[in-house]
């Protein structure tokens, strides 16, 4: 399903436990407009790095909550009746089953925490 969308989504776990994660280095190496890399797994959840610019598609996750935390830039998350604006050091949890569309008007770096079994493009 990932190939239907123009996003780079790497679901492999890039860093083992006790291995240092260097976010600025990963950002410097990224050439994609919409990039998602699973960094590590903690219990039943994963931490993902998003380096994004532009729009994602409308989608929802029937069985999984999703947490977004902005490190730099600005993330707008459109819901059916409102838009949530996240700036650096701000985060929000999107409740399972809620249709949403993330947008980044400029290059934005964020962390996402979600279950290891979530389908990032929605279901």
CSV table of C-alpha atoms in Angstrom, one decimal:
chain,number,residue,atom,x,y,z
A,1,UNK,CA,0.0,0.0,0.0
A,2,UNK,CA,2.9,2.4,0.6
A,3,UNK,CA,3.7,2.6,-3.1
A,4,UNK,CA,0.4,4.3,-3.8
A,5,UNK,CA,1.6,7.5,-2.2
A,6,UNK,CA,4.5,9.8,-3.0
A,7,UNK,CA,6.0,9.4,0.4
A,8,UNK,CA,9.2,7.7,1.7
A,9,UNK,CA,8.1,5.5,4.6
A,10,UNK,CA,10.7,3.2,6.2
A,11,UNK,CA,9.1,0.9,8.7
A,12,UNK,CA,12.3,-0.9,9.6
A,13,UNK,CA,13.8,-0.1,13.0
A,14,UNK,CA,16.9,2.0,12.4
A,15,UNK,CA,18.3,2.1,15.9
A,16,UNK,CA,18.7,-0.7,18.5
A,17,UNK,CA,18.2,0.0,22.2
A,18,UNK,CA,21.2,1.8,23.7
A,19,UNK,CA,22.3,3.1,20.3
A,20,UNK,CA,22.5,6.9,20.1
A,21,UNK,CA,20.0,8.6,17.7
A,22,UNK,CA,21.3,11.8,16.1
A,23,UNK,CA,18.3,13.7,14.7
A,24,UNK,CA,20.2,16.6,13.1
A,25,UNK,CA,22.3,14.2,11.2
A,26,UNK,CA,19.3,12.3,9.9
A,27,UNK,CA,17.7,15.7,8.9
A,28,UNK,CA,20.8,16.8,7.1
A,29,UNK,CA,20.9,13.5,5.1
A,30,UNK,CA,17.2,13.6,4.1
A,31,UNK,CA,16.5,14.7,0.5
A,32,UNK,CA,12.7,13.7,0.4
A,33,UNK,CA,9.8,16.1,0.8
A,34,UNK,CA,7.8,13.7,2.9
A,35,UNK,CA,10.0,11.2,4.8
A,36,UNK,CA,9.1,8.9,7.7
A,37,UNK,CA,11.6,6.7,9.4
A,38,UNK,CA,11.0,4.4,12.3
A,39,UNK,CA,13.8,5.2,14.8
A,40,UNK,CA,13.2,2.7,17.6
A,41,UNK,CA,10.7,0.5,19.4
A,42,UNK,CA,9.8,0.7,23.0
A,43,UNK,CA,7.5,-2.1,24.1
A,44,UNK,CA,4.5,-2.2,21.7
A,45,UNK,CA,5.1,1.3,20.4
A,46,UNK,CA,7.5,2.9,17.9
A,47,UNK,CA,9.1,6.3,17.7
A,48,UNK,CA,9.2,7.7,14.1
A,49,UNK,CA,10.9,10.7,12.7
A,50,UNK,CA,9.0,12.7,10.1
A,51,UNK,CA,10.7,15.3,7.9
A,52,UNK,CA,7.9,16.8,5.9
A,53,UNK,CA,6.9,19.6,3.6
A,54,UNK,CA,3.6,19.8,1.8
A,55,UNK,CA,0.4,17.8,2.3
A,56,UNK,CA,-0.4,14.2,3.3
A,57,UNK,CA,-3.7,12.7,2.3
A,58,UNK,CA,-6.8,12.5,4.4
A,59,UNK,CA,-6.8,9.3,6.4
A,60,UNK,CA,-7.6,7.6,9.8
A,61,UNK,CA,-6.4,4.8,11.9
A,62,UNK,CA,-9.3,2.7,13.1
A,63,UNK,CA,-7.5,1.0,16.0
A,64,UNK,CA,-4.6,3.3,16.8
A,65,UNK,CA,-4.0,6.6,18.5
A,66,UNK,CA,-1.2,8.7,17.0
A,67,UNK,CA,1.0,11.3,18.7
A,68,UNK,CA,2.8,14.1,16.9
A,69,UNK,CA,5.5,16.3,18.4
A,70,UNK,CA,7.1,19.1,16.4
A,71,UNK,CA,10.9,19.7,16.8
A,72,UNK,CA,11.2,22.4,14.1
A,73,UNK,CA,8.9,24.1,11.5
A,74,UNK,CA,5.2,24.0,11.7
A,75,UNK,CA,2.7,21.2,11.4
A,76,UNK,CA,-1.0,21.8,10.7
A,77,UNK,CA,-3.3,18.9,11.3
A,78,UNK,CA,-6.7,19.3,9.6
A,79,UNK,CA,-9.7,17.6,11.2
A,80,UNK,CA,-13.2,17.6,9.8
A,81,UNK,CA,-14.2,20.7,11.9
A,82,UNK,CA,-10.9,22.4,12.9
A,83,UNK,CA,-7.2,22.7,12.2
A,84,UNK,CA,-4.6,22.1,15.0
A,85,UNK,CA,-1.5,24.2,14.6
A,86,UNK,CA,1.7,22.8,16.1
A,87,UNK,CA,4.9,24.8,16.5
A,88,UNK,CA,8.2,23.7,17.9
A,89,UNK,CA,7.9,21.9,21.3
A,90,UNK,CA,4.2,21.3,20.8
A,91,UNK,CA,2.4,18.0,20.4
A,92,UNK,CA,-1.0,16.5,20.1
A,93,UNK,CA,-2.6,13.0,20.2
A,94,UNK,CA,-5.0,12.2,17.4
A,95,UNK,CA,-7.6,9.7,18.7
A,96,UNK,CA,-8.1,6.5,16.8
A,97,UNK,CA,-10.9,6.6,14.2
A,98,UNK,CA,-10.5,10.4,13.7
A,99,UNK,CA,-10.0,11.4,10.1
A,100,UNK,CA,-7.1,13.8,9.7
A,101,UNK,CA,-4.7,15.3,7.2
A,102,UNK,CA,-1.2,16.6,8.3
A,103,UNK,CA,0.2,19.5,6.4
A,104,UNK,CA,3.6,21.4,6.6
A,105,UNK,CA,3.8,24.8,5.0
A,106,UNK,CA,7.6,24.7,5.4
A,107,UNK,CA,10.1,22.0,6.1
A,108,UNK,CA,9.1,20.5,9.4
A,109,UNK,CA,10.8,17.9,11.7
A,110,UNK,CA,8.6,15.9,14.1
A,111,UNK,CA,8.5,12.8,16.2
A,112,UNK,CA,5.6,10.5,16.1
A,113,UNK,CA,4.7,7.8,18.6
A,114,UNK,CA,2.3,5.1,17.6
A,115,UNK,CA,1.8,1.3,17.8
A,116,UNK,CA,4.3,-0.8,16.0
A,117,UNK,CA,1.5,-2.3,13.9
A,118,UNK,CA,-0.1,1.0,12.6
A,119,UNK,CA,-0.4,1.5,8.9
A,120,UNK,CA,1.1,5.1,8.5
A,121,UNK,CA,-1.0,5.8,5.4
A,122,UNK,CA,-4.2,4.9,7.3
A,123,UNK,CA,-6.9,2.2,6.9
